[in-house]
Amino acid sequence: MHSRRALSGRPLGQKRCLQGALAAWKMKMSLNPFHLGRLLTHWRRLFGPSGRLVEVHRPPSWWDVAGRHLPLALIGAVPLALAHFVPISRLPGVPCLFLKWTGVPCPFCGYTRSFWAMAQGDWAFAFRNAPLACLFYGAAILLLLWNGGALLSGCRFSRGRLLQIPGRLTGPLILIGALLLLSQWLYRIAGSLA
């Protein structure tokens, strides 16, 4: 005769009773919108292995993460750290050769002063000096947060479905970037002539 015990050692009736109680508890908790399980489910949908915003993968070695995210984290961190900790008077004075030869500022003149002004909290001067530098400053912060988070967590981050740029939008985005640079340059030229 076979015993009426499950593999866990409990009688089958007791196991079914526990499963029923667990199912009832899960149903009761699923009605609560702030239940931790539901929050984790939504979190995984946004930030899981196949997340909508961020795809998170844990590679076998941390060095895989460092190889992908450390250079980009440094690209964001170095300008922010220099602007915050080094006074602008201590920077080597490298003159703009374009300005020296033509007498007209180049498309990137004013970005260094704007970065330093933003690091010191003078956003008004930074925006008057080089409005596009404010966008680059924000991009440097986002780049540092994204890649620094990946390095600290030991996971490889990549853009999810919602952050993917479709191929048909690549050309228009490059055109918009070029127009922004051109308008910034014209703004600087008009400011230097006035």
PDB file of C-alpha atoms in Angstrom:
ATOM      1  CA  MET A   1       0.000   0.000   0.000  1.00  0.00           C
ATOM      2  CA  HIS A   2       1.137   3.438  -0.841  1.00  0.00           C
ATOM      3  CA  SER A   3       1.139   6.004   1.867  1.00  0.00           C
ATOM      4  CA  ARG A   4      -0.898   9.133   1.457  1.00  0.00           C
ATOM      5  CA  ARG A   5       2.091  11.411   1.947  1.00  0.00           C
ATOM      6  CA  ALA A   6       3.601  13.838  -0.528  1.00  0.00           C
ATOM      7  CA  LEU A   7       7.303  13.998  -1.135  1.00  0.00           C
ATOM      8  CA  SER A   8       7.572  16.737   1.478  1.00  0.00           C
ATOM      9  CA  GLY A   9       6.446  14.350   4.196  1.00  0.00           C
ATOM     10  CA  ARG A  10       3.093  16.030   4.825  1.00  0.00           C
ATOM     11  CA  PRO A  11      -0.168  14.183   4.235  1.00  0.00           C
ATOM     12  CA  LEU A  12      -1.725  15.067   0.874  1.00  0.00           C
ATOM     13  CA  GLY A  13      -4.770  16.651   2.462  1.00  0.00           C
ATOM     14  CA  GLN A  14      -2.610  18.980   4.532  1.00  0.00           C
ATOM     15  CA  LYS A  15      -0.542  19.934   1.478  1.00  0.00           C
ATOM     16  CA  ARG A  16      -3.677  20.780  -0.515  1.00  0.00           C
ATOM     17  CA  CYS A  17      -4.976  22.829   2.391  1.00  0.00           C
ATOM     18  CA  LEU A  18      -1.723  24.814   2.527  1.00  0.00           C
ATOM     19  CA  GLN A  19      -1.814  25.359  -1.229  1.00  0.00           C
ATOM     20  CA  GLY A  20      -5.390  26.622  -0.991  1.00  0.00           C
ATOM     21  CA  ALA A  21      -4.511  29.002   1.838  1.00  0.00           C
ATOM     22  CA  LEU A  22      -1.503  30.263  -0.095  1.00  0.00           C
ATOM     23  CA  ALA A  23      -3.634  30.824  -3.210  1.00  0.00           C
ATOM     24  CA  ALA A  24      -6.249  32.707  -1.162  1.00  0.00           C
ATOM     25  CA  TRP A  25      -3.531  34.864   0.422  1.00  0.00           C
ATOM     26  CA  LYS A  26      -2.027  35.646  -2.990  1.00  0.00           C
ATOM     27  CA  MET A  27      -5.455  36.629  -4.346  1.00  0.00           C
ATOM     28  CA  LYS A  28      -6.102  38.846  -1.330  1.00  0.00           C
ATOM     29  CA  MET A  29      -2.722  40.516  -1.715  1.00  0.00           C
ATOM     30  CA  SER A  30      -3.131  41.006  -5.453  1.00  0.00           C
ATOM     31  CA  LEU A  31      -6.097  43.271  -4.750  1.00  0.00           C
ATOM     32  CA  ASN A  32      -3.800  45.680  -2.876  1.00  0.00           C
ATOM     33  CA  PRO A  33      -2.179  47.968  -5.498  1.00  0.00           C
ATOM     34  CA  PHE A  34       0.744  48.746  -3.195  1.00  0.00           C
ATOM     35  CA  HIS A  35       1.647  45.142  -2.502  1.00  0.00           C
ATOM     36  CA  LEU A  36       5.353  44.490  -2.817  1.00  0.00           C
ATOM     37  CA  GLY A  37       4.852  41.607  -5.240  1.00  0.00           C
ATOM     38  CA  ARG A  38       2.930  43.769  -7.684  1.00  0.00           C
ATOM     39  CA  LEU A  39       5.483  46.532  -7.402  1.00  0.00           C
ATOM     40  CA  LEU A  40       8.257  44.052  -8.113  1.00  0.00           C
ATOM     41  CA  THR A  41       6.324  42.727 -11.095  1.00  0.00           C
ATOM     42  CA  HIS A  42       5.986  46.228 -12.538  1.00  0.00           C
ATOM     43  CA  TRP A  43       9.637  46.933 -11.725  1.00  0.00           C
ATOM     44  CA  ARG A  44      10.699  43.792 -13.607  1.00  0.00           C
ATOM     45  CA  ARG A  45       8.579  44.790 -16.599  1.00  0.00           C
ATOM     46  CA  LEU A  46      10.384  48.125 -16.804  1.00  0.00           C
ATOM     47  CA  PHE A  47      13.875  47.095 -15.721  1.00  0.00           C
ATOM     48  CA  GLY A  48      14.108  43.297 -16.064  1.00  0.00           C
ATOM     49  CA  PRO A  49      15.995  41.085 -18.535  1.00  0.00           C
ATOM     50  CA  SER A  50      13.523  42.065 -21.249  1.00  0.00           C
ATOM     51  CA  GLY A  51      12.435  45.365 -19.701  1.00  0.00           C
ATOM     52  CA  ARG A  52      10.655  48.174 -21.459  1.00  0.00           C
ATOM     53  CA  LEU A  53      13.037  50.913 -20.299  1.00  0.00           C
ATOM     54  CA  VAL A  54      16.215  49.098 -19.297  1.00  0.00           C
ATOM     55  CA  GLU A  55      17.362  45.568 -20.025  1.00  0.00           C
ATOM     56  CA  VAL A  56      19.481  44.273 -17.156  1.00  0.00           C
ATOM     57  CA  HIS A  57      21.799  41.289 -17.614  1.00  0.00           C
ATOM     58  CA  ARG A  58      24.248  39.859 -15.096  1.00  0.00           C
ATOM     59  CA  PRO A  59      27.337  38.644 -16.971  1.00  0.00           C
ATOM     60  CA  PRO A  60      29.625  35.952 -15.533  1.00  0.00           C
ATOM     61  CA  SER A  61      32.338  38.471 -14.639  1.00  0.00           C
ATOM     62  CA  TRP A  62      32.310  42.049 -13.370  1.00  0.00           C
ATOM     63  CA  TRP A  63      35.043  42.821 -15.906  1.00  0.00           C
ATOM     64  CA  ASP A  64      32.490  42.359 -18.702  1.00  0.00           C
ATOM     65  CA  VAL A  65      30.462  45.154 -17.108  1.00  0.00           C
ATOM     66  CA  ALA A  66      33.567  47.310 -16.607  1.00  0.00           C
ATOM     67  CA  GLY A  67      34.648  46.882 -20.223  1.00  0.00           C
ATOM     68  CA  ARG A  68      31.312  48.155 -21.450  1.00  0.00           C
ATOM     69  CA  HIS A  69      30.355  50.798 -18.883  1.00  0.00           C
ATOM     70  CA  LEU A  70      33.595  52.189 -17.397  1.00  0.00           C
ATOM     71  CA  PRO A  71      34.723  54.205 -20.465  1.00  0.00           C
ATOM     72  CA  LEU A  72      31.275  55.776 -20.820  1.00  0.00           C
ATOM     73  CA  ALA A  73      31.076  56.517 -17.089  1.00  0.00           C
ATOM     74  CA  LEU A  74      34.432  58.288 -17.324  1.00  0.00           C
ATOM     75  CA  ILE A  75      33.252  60.317 -20.337  1.00  0.00           C
ATOM     76  CA  GLY A  76      30.431  61.624 -18.160  1.00  0.00           C
ATOM     77  CA  ALA A  77      32.375  61.873 -14.891  1.00  0.00           C
ATOM     78  CA  VAL A  78      35.572  63.640 -15.948  1.00  0.00           C
ATOM     79  CA  PRO A  79      33.997  66.878 -17.284  1.00  0.00           C
ATOM     80  CA  LEU A  80      31.589  67.028 -14.341  1.00  0.00           C
ATOM     81  CA  ALA A  81      34.355  66.448 -11.786  1.00  0.00           C
ATOM     82  CA  LEU A  82      36.703  68.960 -13.413  1.00  0.00           C
ATOM     83  CA  ALA A  83      33.974  71.581 -13.602  1.00  0.00           C
ATOM     84  CA  HIS A  84      33.036  71.028  -9.973  1.00  0.00           C
ATOM     85  CA  PHE A  85      36.429  70.673  -8.274  1.00  0.00           C
ATOM     86  CA  VAL A  86      38.936  72.627 -10.406  1.00  0.00           C
ATOM     87  CA  PRO A  87      38.678  76.431 -10.598  1.00  0.00           C
ATOM     88  CA  ILE A  88      38.511  77.739 -14.152  1.00  0.00           C
ATOM     89  CA  SER A  89      41.614  79.859 -13.509  1.00  0.00           C
ATOM     90  CA  ARG A  90      43.647  76.669 -12.953  1.00  0.00           C
ATOM     91  CA  LEU A  91      42.857  75.273 -16.405  1.00  0.00           C
ATOM     92  CA  PRO A  92      45.564  75.539 -19.031  1.00  0.00           C
ATOM     93  CA  GLY A  93      44.693  78.424 -21.308  1.00  0.00           C
ATOM     94  CA  VAL A  94      44.383  76.748 -24.699  1.00  0.00           C
ATOM     95  CA  PRO A  95      43.209  79.389 -27.163  1.00  0.00           C
ATOM     96  CA  CYS A  96      40.705  78.488 -29.842  1.00  0.00           C
ATOM     97  CA  LEU A  97      42.675  78.361 -33.085  1.00  0.00           C
ATOM     98  CA  PHE A  98      39.532  78.946 -35.155  1.00  0.00           C
ATOM     99  CA  LEU A  99      38.848  82.150 -33.203  1.00  0.00           C
ATOM    100  CA  LYS A 100      42.503  83.184 -33.455  1.00  0.00           C
ATOM    101  CA  TRP A 101      42.679  82.703 -37.239  1.00  0.00           C
ATOM    102  CA  THR A 102      39.228  83.929 -38.274  1.00  0.00           C
ATOM    103  CA  GLY A 103      38.175  86.275 -35.483  1.00  0.00           C
ATOM    104  CA  VAL A 104      34.876  84.360 -35.250  1.00  0.00           C
ATOM    105  CA  PRO A 105      34.113  81.910 -32.414  1.00  0.00           C
ATOM    106  CA  CYS A 106      33.986  78.230 -33.348  1.00  0.00           C
ATOM    107  CA  PRO A 107      30.827  76.125 -32.825  1.00  0.00           C
ATOM    108  CA  PHE A 108      32.153  74.916 -29.455  1.00  0.00           C
ATOM    109  CA  CYS A 109      33.430  78.197 -27.991  1.00  0.00           C
ATOM    110  CA  GLY A 110      31.923  78.930 -24.591  1.00  0.00           C
ATOM    111  CA  TYR A 111      31.145  75.361 -23.556  1.00  0.00           C
ATOM    112  CA  THR A 112      33.945  75.199 -20.962  1.00  0.00           C
ATOM    113  CA  ARG A 113      32.851  78.410 -19.243  1.00  0.00           C
ATOM    114  CA  SER A 114      29.231  77.244 -19.343  1.00  0.00           C
ATOM    115  CA  PHE A 115      30.113  73.888 -17.749  1.00  0.00           C
ATOM    116  CA  TRP A 116      32.013  75.671 -14.979  1.00  0.00           C
ATOM    117  CA  ALA A 117      29.159  78.121 -14.457  1.00  0.00           C
ATOM    118  CA  MET A 118      26.630  75.272 -14.168  1.00  0.00           C
ATOM    119  CA  ALA A 119      28.863  73.438 -11.687  1.00  0.00           C
ATOM    120  CA  GLN A 120      28.935  76.618  -9.560  1.00  0.00           C
ATOM    121  CA  GLY A 121      25.154  77.051  -9.864  1.00  0.00           C
ATOM    122  CA  ASP A 122      25.161  80.026 -12.245  1.00  0.00           C
ATOM    123  CA  TRP A 123      22.694  78.556 -14.736  1.00  0.00           C
ATOM    124  CA  ALA A 124      21.628  81.964 -16.077  1.00  0.00           C
ATOM    125  CA  PHE A 125      25.146  82.818 -17.268  1.00  0.00           C
ATOM    126  CA  ALA A 126      25.609  79.307 -18.661  1.00  0.00           C
ATOM    127  CA  PHE A 127      22.411  79.564 -20.691  1.00  0.00           C
ATOM    128  CA  ARG A 128      23.263  83.061 -21.965  1.00  0.00           C
ATOM    129  CA  ASN A 129      26.802  82.005 -22.854  1.00  0.00           C
ATOM    130  CA  ALA A 130      26.067  78.688 -24.625  1.00  0.00           C
ATOM    131  CA  PRO A 131      22.491  77.368 -24.401  1.00  0.00           C
ATOM    132  CA  LEU A 132      23.370  74.007 -25.936  1.00  0.00           C
ATOM    133  CA  ALA A 133      25.968  73.410 -23.206  1.00  0.00           C
ATOM    134  CA  CYS A 134      23.092  73.015 -20.730  1.00  0.00           C
ATOM    135  CA  LEU A 135      21.832  70.079 -22.785  1.00  0.00           C
ATOM    136  CA  PHE A 136      25.320  68.538 -22.856  1.00  0.00           C
ATOM    137  CA  TYR A 137      25.668  69.032 -19.096  1.00  0.00           C
ATOM    138  CA  GLY A 138      22.417  67.138 -18.515  1.00  0.00           C
ATOM    139  CA  ALA A 139      23.538  64.428 -20.936  1.00  0.00           C
ATOM    140  CA  ALA A 140      26.818  64.055 -19.021  1.00  0.00           C
ATOM    141  CA  ILE A 141      24.878  63.612 -15.768  1.00  0.00           C
ATOM    142  CA  LEU A 142      22.599  60.977 -17.336  1.00  0.00           C
ATOM    143  CA  LEU A 143      25.594  59.184 -18.855  1.00  0.00           C
ATOM    144  CA  LEU A 144      27.306  59.063 -15.473  1.00  0.00           C
ATOM    145  CA  LEU A 145      24.175  57.851 -13.649  1.00  0.00           C
ATOM    146  CA  TRP A 146      23.394  55.125 -16.215  1.00  0.00           C
ATOM    147  CA  ASN A 147      26.902  53.700 -16.446  1.00  0.00           C
ATOM    148  CA  GLY A 148      27.773  54.306 -12.788  1.00  0.00           C
ATOM    149  CA  GLY A 149      24.641  52.402 -11.776  1.00  0.00           C
ATOM    150  CA  ALA A 150      25.672  49.517 -13.992  1.00  0.00           C
ATOM    151  CA  LEU A 151      29.166  49.464 -12.483  1.00  0.00           C
ATOM    152  CA  LEU A 152      27.861  49.579  -8.909  1.00  0.00           C
ATOM    153  CA  SER A 153      25.253  46.870  -9.486  1.00  0.00           C
ATOM    154  CA  GLY A 154      27.564  44.595 -11.465  1.00  0.00           C
ATOM    155  CA  CYS A 155      24.944  44.271 -14.204  1.00  0.00           C
ATOM    156  CA  ARG A 156      25.105  45.198 -17.859  1.00  0.00           C
ATOM    157  CA  PHE A 157      22.472  47.799 -18.785  1.00  0.00           C
ATOM    158  CA  SER A 158      21.121  48.267 -22.276  1.00  0.00           C
ATOM    159  CA  ARG A 159      18.207  50.283 -23.607  1.00  0.00           C
ATOM    160  CA  GLY A 160      14.819  48.618 -23.426  1.00  0.00           C
ATOM    161  CA  ARG A 161      12.125  48.638 -26.068  1.00  0.00           C
ATOM    162  CA  LEU A 162      10.851  52.115 -25.161  1.00  0.00           C
ATOM    163  CA  LEU A 163      14.312  53.693 -25.420  1.00  0.00           C
ATOM    164  CA  GLN A 164      15.321  52.076 -28.713  1.00  0.00           C
ATOM    165  CA  ILE A 165      15.662  54.521 -31.594  1.00  0.00           C
ATOM    166  CA  PRO A 166      14.083  53.128 -34.765  1.00  0.00           C
ATOM    167  CA  GLY A 167      16.306  53.174 -37.845  1.00  0.00           C
ATOM    168  CA  ARG A 168      13.972  55.521 -39.698  1.00  0.00           C
ATOM    169  CA  LEU A 169      14.503  58.211 -37.019  1.00  0.00           C
ATOM    170  CA  THR A 170      18.308  58.145 -37.103  1.00  0.00           C
ATOM    171  CA  GLY A 171      18.587  60.542 -40.055  1.00  0.00           C
ATOM    172  CA  PRO A 172      16.132  63.125 -38.680  1.00  0.00           C
ATOM    173  CA  LEU A 173      17.813  63.014 -35.249  1.00  0.00           C
ATOM    174  CA  ILE A 174      21.228  63.660 -36.813  1.00  0.00           C
ATOM    175  CA  LEU A 175      19.713  66.550 -38.778  1.00  0.00           C
ATOM    176  CA  ILE A 176      18.162  68.016 -35.610  1.00  0.00           C
ATOM    177  CA  GLY A 177      21.527  67.744 -33.823  1.00  0.00           C
ATOM    178  CA  ALA A 178      23.307  69.487 -36.706  1.00  0.00           C
ATOM    179  CA  LEU A 179      20.684  72.265 -36.745  1.00  0.00           C
ATOM    180  CA  LEU A 180      21.061  72.740 -32.983  1.00  0.00           C
ATOM    181  CA  LEU A 181      24.844  73.044 -33.353  1.00  0.00           C
ATOM    182  CA  LEU A 182      24.436  75.489 -36.243  1.00  0.00           C
ATOM    183  CA  SER A 183      21.940  77.618 -34.312  1.00  0.00           C
ATOM    184  CA  GLN A 184      24.285  77.617 -31.277  1.00  0.00           C
ATOM    185  CA  TRP A 185      27.146  78.737 -33.509  1.00  0.00           C
ATOM    186  CA  LEU A 186      25.069  81.535 -35.080  1.00  0.00           C
ATOM    187  CA  TYR A 187      24.013  82.624 -31.587  1.00  0.00           C
ATOM    188  CA  ARG A 188      27.681  82.825 -30.505  1.00  0.00           C
ATOM    189  CA  ILE A 189      28.658  84.730 -33.673  1.00  0.00           C
ATOM    190  CA  ALA A 190      25.819  87.217 -33.159  1.00  0.00           C
ATOM    191  CA  GLY A 191      26.902  87.654 -29.528  1.00  0.00           C
ATOM    192  CA  SER A 192      30.514  88.307 -30.484  1.00  0.00           C
ATOM    193  CA  LEU A 193      29.546  90.892 -33.110  1.00  0.00           C
ATOM    194  CA  ALA A 194      27.295  92.843 -30.744  1.00  0.00           C
TER     195      ALA A 194
END
